[in-house]
CSV table of C-alpha atoms and ligand atoms in Angstrom, one decimal:
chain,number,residue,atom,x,y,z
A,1,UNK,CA,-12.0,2.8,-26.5
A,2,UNK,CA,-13.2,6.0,-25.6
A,3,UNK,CA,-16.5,6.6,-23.6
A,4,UNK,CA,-17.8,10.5,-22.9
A,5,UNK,CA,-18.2,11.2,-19.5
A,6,UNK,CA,-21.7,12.6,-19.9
A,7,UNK,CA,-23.3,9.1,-21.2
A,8,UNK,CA,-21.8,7.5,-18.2
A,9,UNK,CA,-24.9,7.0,-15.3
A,10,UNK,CA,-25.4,5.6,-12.5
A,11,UNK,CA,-27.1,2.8,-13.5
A,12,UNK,CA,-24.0,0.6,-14.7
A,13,UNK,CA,-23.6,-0.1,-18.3
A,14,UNK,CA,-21.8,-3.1,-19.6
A,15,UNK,CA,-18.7,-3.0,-22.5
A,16,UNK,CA,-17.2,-5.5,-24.6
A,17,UNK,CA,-13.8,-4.1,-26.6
A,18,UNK,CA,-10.3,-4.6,-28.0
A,19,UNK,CA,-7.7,-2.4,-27.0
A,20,UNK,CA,-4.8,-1.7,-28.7
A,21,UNK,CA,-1.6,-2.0,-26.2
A,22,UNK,CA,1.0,-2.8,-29.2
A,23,UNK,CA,2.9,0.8,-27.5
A,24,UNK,CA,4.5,-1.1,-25.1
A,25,UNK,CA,6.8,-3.4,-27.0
A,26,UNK,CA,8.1,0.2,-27.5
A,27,UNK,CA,8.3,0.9,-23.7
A,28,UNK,CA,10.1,-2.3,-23.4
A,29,UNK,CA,12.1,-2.1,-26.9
A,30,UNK,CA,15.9,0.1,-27.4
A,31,UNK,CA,17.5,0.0,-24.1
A,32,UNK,CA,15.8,-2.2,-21.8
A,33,UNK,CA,16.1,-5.6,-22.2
A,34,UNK,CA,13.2,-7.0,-23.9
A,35,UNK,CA,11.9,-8.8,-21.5
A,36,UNK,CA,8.1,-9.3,-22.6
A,37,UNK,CA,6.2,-8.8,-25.8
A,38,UNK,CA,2.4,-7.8,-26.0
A,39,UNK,CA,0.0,-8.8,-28.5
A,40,UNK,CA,-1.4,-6.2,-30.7
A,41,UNK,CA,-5.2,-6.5,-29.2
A,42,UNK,CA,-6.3,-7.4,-25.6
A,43,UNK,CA,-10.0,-8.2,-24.8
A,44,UNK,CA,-11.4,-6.5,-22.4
A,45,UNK,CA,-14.7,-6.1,-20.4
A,46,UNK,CA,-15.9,-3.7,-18.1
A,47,UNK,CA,-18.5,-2.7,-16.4
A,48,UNK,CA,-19.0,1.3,-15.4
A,49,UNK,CA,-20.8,3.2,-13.7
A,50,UNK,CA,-20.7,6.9,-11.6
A,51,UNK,CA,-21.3,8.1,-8.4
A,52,UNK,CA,-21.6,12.0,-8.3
A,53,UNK,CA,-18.5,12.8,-9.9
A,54,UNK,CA,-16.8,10.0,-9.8
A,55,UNK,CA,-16.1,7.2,-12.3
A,56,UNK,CA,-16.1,3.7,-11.7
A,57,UNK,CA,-14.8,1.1,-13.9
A,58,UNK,CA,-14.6,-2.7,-13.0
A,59,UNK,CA,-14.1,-5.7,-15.2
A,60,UNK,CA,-11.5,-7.7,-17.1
A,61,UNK,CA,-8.7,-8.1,-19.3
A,62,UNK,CA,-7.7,-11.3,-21.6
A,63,UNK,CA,-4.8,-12.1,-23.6
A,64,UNK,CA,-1.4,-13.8,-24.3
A,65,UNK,CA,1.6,-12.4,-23.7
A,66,UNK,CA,4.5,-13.2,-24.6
A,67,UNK,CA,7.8,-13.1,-22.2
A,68,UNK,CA,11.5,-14.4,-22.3
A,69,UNK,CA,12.8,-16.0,-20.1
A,70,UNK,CA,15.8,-14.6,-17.4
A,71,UNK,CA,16.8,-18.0,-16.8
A,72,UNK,CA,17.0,-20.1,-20.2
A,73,UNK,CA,16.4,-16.8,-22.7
A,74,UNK,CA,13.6,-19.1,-24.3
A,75,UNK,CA,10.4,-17.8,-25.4
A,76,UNK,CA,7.2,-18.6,-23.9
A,77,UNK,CA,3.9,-17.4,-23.5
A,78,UNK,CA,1.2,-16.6,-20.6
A,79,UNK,CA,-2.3,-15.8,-20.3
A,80,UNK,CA,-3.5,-12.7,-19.0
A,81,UNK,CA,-6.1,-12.5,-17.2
A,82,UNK,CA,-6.7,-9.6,-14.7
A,83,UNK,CA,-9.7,-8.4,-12.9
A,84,UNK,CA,-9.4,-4.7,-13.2
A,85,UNK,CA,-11.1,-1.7,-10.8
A,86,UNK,CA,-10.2,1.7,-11.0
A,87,UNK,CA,-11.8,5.2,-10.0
A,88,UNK,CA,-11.5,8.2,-12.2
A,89,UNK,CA,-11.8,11.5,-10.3
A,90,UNK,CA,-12.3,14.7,-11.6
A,91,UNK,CA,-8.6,16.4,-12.1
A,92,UNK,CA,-8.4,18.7,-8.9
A,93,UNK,CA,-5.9,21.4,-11.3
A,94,UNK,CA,-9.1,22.4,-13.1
A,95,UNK,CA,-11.6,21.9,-10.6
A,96,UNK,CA,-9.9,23.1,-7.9
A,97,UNK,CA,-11.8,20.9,-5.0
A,98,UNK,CA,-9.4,19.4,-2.4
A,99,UNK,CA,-5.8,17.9,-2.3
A,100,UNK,CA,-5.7,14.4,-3.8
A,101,UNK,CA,-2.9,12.5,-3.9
A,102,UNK,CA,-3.2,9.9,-6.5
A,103,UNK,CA,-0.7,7.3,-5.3
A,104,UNK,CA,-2.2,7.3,-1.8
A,105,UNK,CA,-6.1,7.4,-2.9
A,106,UNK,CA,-5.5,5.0,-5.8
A,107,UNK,CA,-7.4,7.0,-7.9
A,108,UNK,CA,-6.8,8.6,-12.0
A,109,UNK,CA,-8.0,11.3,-12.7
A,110,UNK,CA,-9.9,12.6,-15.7
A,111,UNK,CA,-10.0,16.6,-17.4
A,112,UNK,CA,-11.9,15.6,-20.8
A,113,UNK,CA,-15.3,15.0,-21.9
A,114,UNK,CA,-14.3,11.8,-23.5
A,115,UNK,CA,-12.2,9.6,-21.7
A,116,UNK,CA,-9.9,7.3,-23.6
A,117,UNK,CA,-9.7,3.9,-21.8
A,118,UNK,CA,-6.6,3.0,-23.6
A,119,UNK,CA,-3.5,4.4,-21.0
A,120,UNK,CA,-5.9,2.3,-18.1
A,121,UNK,CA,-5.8,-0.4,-19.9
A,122,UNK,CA,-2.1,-0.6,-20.5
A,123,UNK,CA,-1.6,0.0,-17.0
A,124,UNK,CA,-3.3,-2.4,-15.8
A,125,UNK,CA,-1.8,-4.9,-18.2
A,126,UNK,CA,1.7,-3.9,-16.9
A,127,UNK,CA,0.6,-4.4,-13.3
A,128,UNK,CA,0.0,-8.2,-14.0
A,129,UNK,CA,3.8,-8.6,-15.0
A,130,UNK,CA,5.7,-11.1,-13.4
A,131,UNK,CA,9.1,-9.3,-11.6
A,132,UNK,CA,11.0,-11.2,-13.3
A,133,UNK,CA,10.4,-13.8,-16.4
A,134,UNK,CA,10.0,-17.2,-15.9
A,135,UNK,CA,9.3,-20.0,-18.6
A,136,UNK,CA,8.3,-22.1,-15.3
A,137,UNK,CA,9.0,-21.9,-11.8
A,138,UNK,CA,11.4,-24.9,-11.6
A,139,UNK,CA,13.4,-23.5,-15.2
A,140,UNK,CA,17.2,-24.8,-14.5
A,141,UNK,CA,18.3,-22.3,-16.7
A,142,UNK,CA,21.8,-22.5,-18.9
A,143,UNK,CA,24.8,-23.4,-17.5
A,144,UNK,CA,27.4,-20.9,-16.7
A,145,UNK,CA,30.2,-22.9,-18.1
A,146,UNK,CA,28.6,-25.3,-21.2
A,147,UNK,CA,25.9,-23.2,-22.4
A,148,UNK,CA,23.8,-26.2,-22.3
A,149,UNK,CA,20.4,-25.6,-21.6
A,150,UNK,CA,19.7,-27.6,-18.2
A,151,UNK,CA,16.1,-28.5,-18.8
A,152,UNK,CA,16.7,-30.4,-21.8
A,153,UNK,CA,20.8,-31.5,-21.1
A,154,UNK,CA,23.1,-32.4,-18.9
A,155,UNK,CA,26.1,-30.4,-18.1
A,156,UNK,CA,28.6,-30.6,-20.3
A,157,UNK,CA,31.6,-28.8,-18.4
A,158,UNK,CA,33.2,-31.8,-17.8
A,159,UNK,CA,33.2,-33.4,-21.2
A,160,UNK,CA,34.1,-30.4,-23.0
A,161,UNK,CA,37.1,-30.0,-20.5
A,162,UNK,CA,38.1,-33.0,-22.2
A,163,UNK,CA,37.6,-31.6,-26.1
A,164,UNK,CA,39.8,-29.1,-27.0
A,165,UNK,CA,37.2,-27.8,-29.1
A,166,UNK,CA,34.7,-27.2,-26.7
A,167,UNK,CA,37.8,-25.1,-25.4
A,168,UNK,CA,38.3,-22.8,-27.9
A,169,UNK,CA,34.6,-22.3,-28.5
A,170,UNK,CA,34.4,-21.1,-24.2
A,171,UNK,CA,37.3,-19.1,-25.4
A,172,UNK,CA,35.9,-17.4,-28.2
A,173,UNK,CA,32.4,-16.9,-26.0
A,174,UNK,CA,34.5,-15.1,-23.4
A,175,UNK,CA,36.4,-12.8,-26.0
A,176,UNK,CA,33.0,-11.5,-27.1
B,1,ZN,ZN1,13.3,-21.0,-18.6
B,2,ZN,ZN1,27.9,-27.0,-17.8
């Protein structure tokens, strides 16, 4: 969504959108380990307004991600939901007013006449990321040993001690 910075006023005016974050399977694709994957289209709604200058966006986002999990590797989704605020400032390298420093005010800034919502957006979706995926809280994960997955199955490490086969399939898992 793109709004121009001249038809923002005071008076706050009130948005309803999609926006397009598909980008950042990419920023999570090749090297990283995929650890989440984002739906082509959030909702979002915000509410924005100015003071002097300044910009002021405040609303929501809404969607379902999708994220896989560091402890079984299963899939499993989440709902996002995040109440967003942010503050665009004019960009102080062509307006030349005072030093800002953008990770201590908190602030964005903006240099267009249209500003493109879009890179907020996606940043504000990746600030709702969990650390580290979960599937749930209590997830047992797999077993080092069996493989099994210990929400749905017991252990099987001393069983398979037992089967030769289970023995040369731990084999072949370690030769990989
Ligand atoms: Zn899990
Ligand atoms: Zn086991």
């Amino acid at each position: 969504m793109k709004i121009l910075v001249n038809q923002i006023t005071e008076s706050p005016k009130d948005l309803t959108f999609t926006e397009g974050i598909e980008e950042l399977n990419l920023l999570y694709g090749e090297e990283r380990v995929r650890d989440f994957r984002f739906p082509p289209l959030v909702d979002v709604r915000l509410a924005y307004y100015r003071s002097g200058r300044e910009l002021f966006f405040h609303g929501s986002i809404g969607g379902t991600i999708e994220g896989y999990c560091s402890r079984c590797l299963k899939s499993y989704s989440f709902p996002l939901e995040k109440e967003v605020d942010f503050v665009l400032t004019p960009d102080p390298s062509s307006v030349k007013s005072k030093e800002l420093n953008r990770d201590e005010m908190g602030l964005s800034f903006y240099s267009e006449e249209e500003i493109n919502l879009a890179p907020f957006i996606r940043e504000q979706v990746l600030l709702t990321l969990p650390t580290r995926p979960l599937c749930n809280e209590d997830c047992r994960g797999l077993c080092p040993g069996c493989g099994v997955d210990l929400n749905e199955d017991p252990c099987r490490c001393a069983a398979s001690q037992r089967d030769p086969r289970m023995a040369l399939f731990r084999a072949m898992k370690l030769d990989q």
